[in-house]
Short mmCIF file of C-alpha atoms in Angstrom, two decimals:
data_model
loop_
_atom_site.label_atom_id
_atom_site.label_comp_id
_atom_site.label_asym_id
_atom_site.label_seq_id
_atom_site.Cartn_x
_atom_site.Cartn_y
_atom_site.Cartn_z
CA UNK A 1 14.42 99.12 266.33
CA UNK A 2 11.24 99.88 264.38
CA UNK A 3 11.20 102.50 261.62
CA UNK A 4 8.02 104.21 260.69
CA UNK A 5 6.89 103.98 256.99
CA UNK A 6 7.42 107.74 256.54
CA UNK A 7 11.12 107.37 257.27
CA UNK A 8 11.50 104.88 254.40
CA UNK A 9 10.28 107.55 251.98
CA UNK A 10 12.77 110.12 253.28
CA UNK A 11 15.71 107.69 253.07
CA UNK A 12 14.73 106.61 249.56
CA UNK A 13 14.48 110.23 248.42
CA UNK A 14 17.92 111.00 249.80
CA UNK A 15 19.43 108.00 248.00
CA UNK A 16 17.86 109.00 244.70
CA UNK A 17 19.20 112.55 245.03
CA UNK A 18 22.66 111.20 245.80
CA UNK A 19 22.67 108.97 242.71
CA UNK A 20 21.50 111.84 240.52
CA UNK A 21 24.35 114.11 241.62
CA UNK A 22 27.00 111.44 240.84
CA UNK A 23 25.65 110.52 237.43
CA UNK A 24 24.98 114.02 236.16
CA UNK A 25 27.47 116.57 237.47
CA UNK A 26 26.09 120.01 238.09
CA UNK A 27 26.58 122.24 235.05
CA UNK A 28 29.51 124.61 235.47
CA UNK A 29 28.69 128.27 235.75
CA UNK A 30 29.10 130.56 232.79
CA UNK A 31 32.75 131.55 232.39
CA UNK A 32 34.05 128.44 234.13
CA UNK A 33 32.99 125.78 231.63
CA UNK A 34 35.56 124.08 229.40
CA UNK A 35 36.31 126.00 226.22
CA UNK A 36 34.65 125.15 222.93
CA UNK A 37 36.42 122.55 220.74
CA UNK A 38 37.56 125.22 218.31
CA UNK A 39 39.21 127.13 221.17
CA UNK A 40 41.10 124.06 222.38
CA UNK A 41 42.20 123.41 218.81
CA UNK A 42 43.48 126.96 218.47
CA UNK A 43 45.52 126.56 221.65
CA UNK A 44 47.02 123.31 220.32
CA UNK A 45 47.89 124.94 217.01
CA UNK A 46 49.39 127.99 218.70
CA UNK A 47 51.66 125.93 220.96
CA UNK A 48 52.64 123.67 218.05
CA UNK A 49 53.59 126.65 215.87
CA UNK A 50 55.84 127.89 218.67
CA UNK A 51 57.55 124.66 219.65
CA UNK A 52 57.12 122.31 216.68
CA UNK A 53 56.56 124.26 213.45
CA UNK A 54 58.07 121.40 211.42
CA UNK A 55 56.73 118.01 212.52
CA UNK A 56 59.60 116.27 210.76
CA UNK A 57 61.92 117.84 213.34
CA UNK A 58 59.86 117.72 216.54
CA UNK A 59 57.23 115.48 218.14
CA UNK A 60 53.88 117.14 218.77
CA UNK A 61 50.99 114.66 218.70
CA UNK A 62 48.30 115.65 221.20
CA UNK A 63 44.57 114.96 221.35
CA UNK A 64 42.02 115.94 223.98
CA UNK A 65 38.69 114.86 225.42
CA UNK A 66 36.22 116.33 227.90
CA UNK A 67 34.73 114.34 230.76
CA UNK A 68 32.54 116.48 232.95
CA UNK A 69 34.64 119.25 234.44
CA UNK A 70 37.88 117.63 233.26
CA UNK A 71 39.88 118.19 230.08
CA UNK A 72 42.06 115.14 229.37
CA UNK A 73 45.19 115.59 227.24
CA UNK A 74 46.70 112.52 225.57
CA UNK A 75 49.53 111.94 223.13
CA UNK A 76 53.28 112.47 222.85
CA UNK A 77 55.70 115.39 223.00
CA UNK A 78 59.49 115.55 222.98
CA UNK A 79 59.76 118.98 224.59
CA UNK A 80 58.88 119.49 228.28
CA UNK A 81 58.54 123.25 227.70
CA UNK A 82 55.89 122.62 225.05
CA UNK A 83 54.02 120.41 227.49
CA UNK A 84 54.07 123.04 230.24
CA UNK A 85 53.03 125.80 227.84
CA UNK A 86 50.11 123.74 226.53
CA UNK A 87 48.76 122.87 229.98
CA UNK A 88 49.12 126.44 231.24
CA UNK A 89 47.38 127.87 228.17
CA UNK A 90 44.37 125.58 228.63
CA UNK A 91 44.21 126.19 232.38
CA UNK A 92 43.91 129.91 231.71
CA UNK A 93 40.74 129.29 229.72
CA UNK A 94 38.92 126.97 232.12
CA UNK A 95 38.35 126.58 235.84
CA UNK A 96 37.94 122.85 235.63
CA UNK A 97 40.66 120.22 235.85
CA UNK A 98 43.31 119.56 233.19
CA UNK A 99 44.38 115.92 233.36
CA UNK A 100 47.85 115.42 231.90
CA UNK A 101 48.14 112.02 230.18
CA UNK A 102 50.78 113.15 227.68
CA UNK A 103 53.82 110.92 227.31
CA UNK A 104 57.08 112.84 227.21
CA UNK A 105 59.77 111.36 224.98
CA UNK A 106 62.25 109.71 225.34
CA UNK A 107 59.98 106.95 226.58
CA UNK A 108 60.68 105.99 230.20
CA UNK A 109 60.69 102.34 229.09
CA UNK A 110 64.10 102.94 227.47
CA UNK A 111 65.63 103.66 230.87
CA UNK A 112 68.92 105.52 230.56
CA UNK A 113 69.71 104.01 227.16
CA UNK A 114 68.44 106.88 225.04
CA UNK A 115 71.44 107.28 222.71
CA UNK A 116 72.58 105.19 219.81
CA UNK A 117 75.43 104.89 217.28
CA UNK A 118 74.75 103.55 213.78
CA UNK A 119 76.77 100.35 213.24
CA UNK A 120 75.89 99.50 209.61
CA UNK A 121 77.40 101.21 206.57
CA UNK A 122 74.11 102.99 205.92
CA UNK A 123 70.74 102.68 207.65
CA UNK A 124 67.31 103.49 206.24
CA UNK A 125 65.11 105.73 208.39
CA UNK A 126 61.40 105.39 207.60
CA UNK A 127 58.18 107.24 208.33
CA UNK A 128 56.68 104.25 210.17
CA UNK A 129 58.10 100.97 211.50
CA UNK A 130 58.27 98.41 208.69
CA UNK A 131 60.43 97.37 205.74
CA UNK A 132 58.02 98.74 203.15
CA UNK A 133 57.24 102.09 204.77
CA UNK A 134 58.27 105.37 203.15
CA UNK A 135 62.00 106.07 203.26
CA UNK A 136 62.62 109.50 204.80
CA UNK A 137 66.39 109.70 205.08
CA UNK A 138 69.52 107.69 205.85
CA UNK A 139 72.29 107.68 208.45
CA UNK A 140 75.86 106.47 208.01
CA UNK A 141 77.97 104.27 210.27
CA UNK A 142 79.24 106.18 213.29
CA UNK A 143 76.37 108.68 213.35
CA UNK A 144 75.05 109.41 216.85
CA UNK A 145 71.25 109.46 217.18
CA UNK A 146 68.78 110.11 219.99
CA UNK A 147 66.46 107.22 220.83
CA UNK A 148 62.87 108.22 221.64
CA UNK A 149 60.82 105.02 221.76
CA UNK A 150 60.68 101.41 220.55
CA UNK A 151 57.97 99.44 218.75
CA UNK A 152 57.88 96.08 216.98
CA UNK A 153 61.64 95.77 216.55
CA UNK A 154 62.08 99.38 215.43
CA UNK A 155 63.43 102.44 217.21
CA UNK A 156 62.06 105.95 216.74
CA UNK A 157 65.14 108.17 216.50
CA UNK A 158 66.28 111.72 215.88
CA UNK A 159 69.38 112.32 213.76
CA UNK A 160 71.94 115.11 214.33
CA UNK A 161 70.01 117.31 211.86
CA UNK A 162 66.92 116.70 214.06
CA UNK A 163 65.16 114.52 211.48
CA UNK A 164 62.73 112.00 212.99
CA UNK A 165 61.98 108.47 211.82
CA UNK A 166 62.09 104.73 212.47
CA UNK A 167 65.05 102.39 211.98
CA UNK A 168 65.58 98.71 212.70
CA UNK A 169 66.68 98.10 216.28
CA UNK A 170 69.50 95.83 215.12
CA UNK A 171 71.11 98.56 213.01
CA UNK A 172 72.12 100.77 215.92
CA UNK A 173 74.30 100.23 218.98
CA UNK A 174 72.16 101.27 221.95
CA UNK A 175 73.99 103.08 224.74
CA UNK A 176 73.77 105.92 227.26
CA UNK A 177 75.42 109.32 227.72
CA UNK A 178 78.65 107.76 228.99
CA UNK A 179 78.82 105.56 225.91
CA UNK A 180 78.47 108.60 223.67
CA UNK A 181 81.19 110.46 225.58
CA UNK A 182 83.53 107.52 225.05
CA UNK A 183 82.69 107.40 221.35
CA UNK A 184 83.08 111.15 220.87
CA UNK A 185 86.44 111.26 222.66
CA UNK A 186 87.93 108.28 220.79
CA UNK A 187 90.30 108.82 217.86
CA UNK A 188 88.40 108.09 214.65
CA UNK A 189 88.86 107.82 210.91
CA UNK A 190 86.47 108.66 208.09
CA UNK A 191 86.10 106.52 204.98
CA UNK A 192 87.03 108.59 201.91
CA UNK A 193 86.44 106.04 199.14
CA UNK A 194 83.09 105.06 197.63
CA UNK A 195 83.12 101.57 199.11
CA UNK A 196 85.29 99.15 201.01
CA UNK A 197 85.29 96.41 203.62
CA UNK A 198 86.51 95.87 207.16
CA UNK A 199 88.43 92.58 207.19
CA UNK A 200 89.30 90.20 210.00
CA UNK A 201 93.05 90.26 209.19
CA UNK A 202 95.59 92.34 207.27
CA UNK A 203 95.02 90.14 204.25
CA UNK A 204 92.79 91.06 201.29
CA UNK A 205 91.64 87.44 201.15
CA UNK A 206 90.48 87.34 204.79
CA UNK A 207 86.86 87.26 205.88
CA UNK A 208 84.74 90.40 205.93
CA UNK A 209 83.56 91.99 209.17
CA UNK A 210 81.30 94.52 207.43
CA UNK A 211 81.05 96.80 204.42
CA UNK A 212 81.82 100.52 204.61
CA UNK A 213 81.10 103.44 202.30
CA UNK A 214 82.14 107.06 201.83
CA UNK A 215 81.52 109.04 205.04
CA UNK A 216 81.44 106.14 207.53
CA UNK A 217 83.22 106.68 210.87
CA UNK A 218 85.35 104.07 212.67
CA UNK A 219 87.48 104.05 215.80
CA UNK A 220 91.20 104.24 215.07
CA UNK A 221 93.16 101.58 216.96
CA UNK A 222 96.51 102.19 215.22
CA UNK A 223 98.36 101.43 211.98
CA UNK A 224 100.11 98.21 211.04
CA UNK A 225 102.04 97.64 207.79
CA UNK A 226 99.83 99.78 205.58
CA UNK A 227 96.66 98.70 207.35
CA UNK A 228 94.61 100.39 210.03
CA UNK A 229 93.15 98.55 213.01
CA UNK A 230 89.58 99.80 213.45
CA UNK A 231 86.66 99.25 215.79
CA UNK A 232 82.93 99.68 215.32
CA UNK A 233 80.62 101.20 217.92
CA UNK A 234 79.35 97.76 218.92
CA UNK A 235 82.88 96.49 219.65
CA UNK A 236 83.56 94.55 216.45
CA UNK A 237 87.14 94.98 215.26
CA UNK A 238 89.02 94.51 212.02
CA UNK A 239 91.40 96.05 209.51
CA UNK A 240 91.13 98.38 206.51
CA UNK A 241 93.78 99.57 204.03
CA UNK A 242 94.92 102.95 205.31
CA UNK A 243 94.56 104.30 201.75
CA UNK A 244 90.75 104.37 202.02
CA UNK A 245 90.47 106.33 205.29
CA UNK A 246 91.68 109.59 206.81
CA UNK A 247 92.13 110.73 210.39
CA UNK A 248 88.82 112.43 211.20
CA UNK A 249 90.30 115.48 212.93
CA UNK A 250 92.80 116.05 210.11
CA UNK A 251 90.04 115.58 207.54
CA UNK A 252 87.86 118.18 209.25
CA UNK A 253 90.73 120.67 209.40
CA UNK A 254 91.42 120.18 205.70
CA UNK A 255 87.89 121.06 204.55
CA UNK A 256 87.79 124.19 202.39
CA UNK A 257 84.22 124.85 201.23
CA UNK A 258 84.96 126.67 197.99
CA UNK A 259 82.93 126.58 194.82
CA UNK A 260 85.60 124.51 193.06
CA UNK A 261 85.73 121.96 195.89
CA UNK A 262 81.94 121.67 195.93
CA UNK A 263 81.98 121.04 192.18
CA UNK A 264 84.71 118.41 192.51
CA UNK A 265 82.74 116.55 195.19
CA UNK A 266 79.46 116.86 193.30
CA UNK A 267 80.93 115.56 190.04
CA UNK A 268 82.37 112.53 191.86
CA UNK A 269 78.77 111.40 192.40
CA UNK A 270 77.74 111.61 188.72
CA UNK A 271 75.74 108.54 187.74
CA UNK A 272 74.66 107.54 191.25
CA UNK A 273 71.01 106.50 191.14
CA UNK A 274 68.18 108.62 192.46
CA UNK A 275 66.65 107.21 195.63
CA UNK A 276 63.81 108.93 197.47
CA UNK A 277 65.11 109.54 200.99
CA UNK A 278 68.63 108.49 199.99
CA UNK A 279 71.69 110.29 201.32
CA UNK A 280 74.62 108.00 200.52
CA UNK A 281 76.62 106.67 197.57
CA UNK A 282 74.04 103.86 197.36
CA UNK A 283 71.41 106.38 196.22
CA UNK A 284 70.50 110.02 196.75
CA UNK A 285 67.47 112.23 196.41
CA UNK A 286 67.90 115.85 195.36
CA UNK A 287 68.27 117.39 198.82
CA UNK A 288 70.26 114.41 200.11
CA UNK A 289 72.73 114.93 197.28
CA UNK A 290 73.13 118.64 198.02
CA UNK A 291 73.43 118.01 201.78
CA UNK A 292 76.07 115.31 201.25
CA UNK A 293 78.15 117.51 198.93
CA UNK A 294 78.23 120.32 201.49
CA UNK A 295 78.80 117.92 204.41
CA UNK A 296 81.88 116.45 202.73
CA UNK A 297 83.18 120.01 202.44
CA UNK A 298 82.59 120.87 206.10
CA UNK A 299 79.26 122.70 205.82
CA UNK A 300 76.06 121.32 207.34
CA UNK A 301 72.76 121.94 205.57
CA UNK A 302 69.23 120.97 206.56
CA UNK A 303 67.78 117.74 205.18
CA UNK A 304 64.82 118.77 202.99
CA UNK A 305 64.76 121.17 200.05
CA UNK A 306 62.09 123.22 201.83
CA UNK A 307 64.37 123.49 204.87
CA UNK A 308 67.45 124.25 202.78
CA UNK A 309 65.53 127.10 201.13
CA UNK A 310 65.60 128.88 204.50
CA UNK A 311 69.40 128.77 204.73
CA UNK A 312 71.94 131.19 203.32
CA UNK A 313 70.87 134.42 201.66
CA UNK A 314 68.71 135.06 198.59
CA UNK A 315 70.52 135.98 195.40
CA UNK A 316 69.00 137.52 192.28
CA UNK A 317 70.07 135.31 189.32
CA UNK A 318 70.26 138.21 186.90
CA UNK A 319 70.03 138.06 183.12
CA UNK A 320 71.12 134.64 181.82
CA UNK A 321 71.92 133.69 185.45
CA UNK A 322 75.12 135.76 185.33
CA UNK A 323 74.83 136.81 188.99
CA UNK A 324 75.05 133.23 190.23
CA UNK A 325 78.24 131.73 191.63
CA UNK A 326 79.51 128.19 191.76
CA UNK A 327 77.95 126.50 194.80
CA UNK A 328 74.69 128.48 194.86
CA UNK A 329 71.55 126.44 195.50
CA UNK A 330 68.83 126.38 192.84
CA UNK A 331 65.24 125.69 193.82
CA UNK A 332 62.55 124.40 191.49
CA UNK A 333 58.86 123.68 191.83
CA UNK A 334 55.41 125.11 191.33
CA UNK A 335 55.23 128.85 190.99
CA UNK A 336 52.68 130.73 193.07
CA UNK A 337 49.46 131.91 191.43
CA UNK A 338 46.49 133.94 192.60
CA UNK A 339 44.78 130.68 193.59
CA UNK A 340 47.66 128.44 194.68
CA UNK A 341 50.70 128.84 196.86
CA UNK A 342 54.10 128.10 195.39
CA UNK A 343 55.79 124.83 196.33
CA UNK A 344 59.43 123.74 196.31
CA UNK A 345 59.87 120.26 194.85
CA UNK A 346 63.53 120.10 193.78
CA UNK A 347 66.99 121.52 194.52
CA UNK A 348 70.26 121.52 192.60
CA UNK A 349 73.78 122.96 192.78
CA UNK A 350 74.84 125.68 190.36
CA UNK A 351 78.21 125.33 188.60
CA UNK A 352 78.80 127.97 185.92
CA UNK A 353 77.62 129.31 182.53
CA UNK A 354 74.09 128.07 183.19
CA UNK A 355 75.28 124.56 184.06
CA UNK A 356 74.13 122.86 187.26
CA UNK A 357 74.25 119.41 188.84
CA UNK A 358 71.40 117.64 190.64
CA UNK A 359 69.88 114.26 191.46
CA UNK A 360 66.91 113.47 189.23
CA UNK A 361 66.69 109.88 187.95
CA UNK A 362 70.42 109.90 188.77
CA UNK A 363 73.05 112.48 189.67
CA UNK A 364 73.47 114.35 186.39
CA UNK A 365 74.20 117.66 184.69
CA UNK A 366 71.57 120.05 183.31
CA UNK A 367 71.70 123.57 181.93
CA UNK A 368 69.64 126.74 181.65
CA UNK A 369 71.46 127.57 178.40
CA UNK A 370 69.43 126.64 175.28
CA UNK A 371 72.63 126.08 173.30
CA UNK A 372 73.99 123.52 175.78
CA UNK A 373 73.75 119.77 175.23
CA UNK A 374 72.43 119.59 178.82
CA UNK A 375 69.62 122.10 178.30
CA UNK A 376 66.26 121.14 179.85
CA UNK A 377 63.45 123.58 179.18
CA UNK A 378 60.96 121.95 181.61
CA UNK A 379 63.39 122.53 184.48
CA UNK A 380 64.02 126.10 183.37
CA UNK A 381 60.27 126.71 183.47
CA UNK A 382 60.10 125.31 187.00
CA UNK A 383 62.98 127.39 188.37
CA UNK A 384 61.89 129.45 191.40
CA UNK A 385 64.88 131.16 193.05
CA UNK A 386 68.48 130.80 194.23
CA UNK A 387 70.16 130.93 197.64
CA UNK A 388 73.83 131.51 198.44
CA UNK A 389 75.37 129.43 201.24
CA UNK A 390 79.06 130.36 200.90
#
């Protein structure tokens, strides 16, 4: 069939118009356009403040981009409620499309195996995957952790105190909810000596299965001639002298968090080296030391000094610190000025008569009393406030 030249012009014009509409979407009408970047940022900050005010305890890593009428959200969250709240808040501000590309943790790639049990005496948990990355905290053998994702031989985990970080994949027994139920229901013992070993036989000269330290948890498989048959989370078995462990339930029932007991526990750590992020007899930072002392007396504190400063009740020290009681927490740092906010940088445990114990260089004694051999004026000048836990 013949087509007249005029028809070619009409067809060409229609094609050009069609291409133009696809390449350059029609501007959205006033009131329906995506919000300004600062508005999106305010929404992100608002939702984060509500669901993840402390990023050491919750995952909230979200970015956004605009493509035409679409707002694309990318990143990671560990709370489905935070995800819903974020999407709904943005949808209220625009009439375009919100494309959800946020990954919700635990990562689906882990399948159902999103729980783990530490199976080394103590495991380092770092800010990023890698042997030389910053040490954030530690977890002891038998501790149950949540697994969130895996990368380069490391697992991103959350500890029972909600602390987040990376540990080596080989240092944790990976399991599921059923595995945790079995572990939780099993009879266990807690190591009550600084250090020891699990051996292959009831013979001090036998080969070692693994090392253990104060606070480690093991399955109790029964006693035999002064020895205890034990099992690790990963199924390894062995024996320990029953003099270095206690039945976990009996140990928990025996905890009496008094000032004297806190002092006794704290003094048992004198001389242990300072280790940033440390929370074991192999090394402790200031807040790790305080947390461990309270934990071994049946009281759970938060991990960081800044978090611990929110626990308990404030107490006015009084003249010469006479209002303080044994076991009160002492916080040190930079005092607030008209130009700068105050900042907590250190925590210690008060004993009596101005004497306190803390981890700085090592676990050691210091005093507010100028006549004491332990007096440290620089620390006195940095003292901020006290909190009472007991």
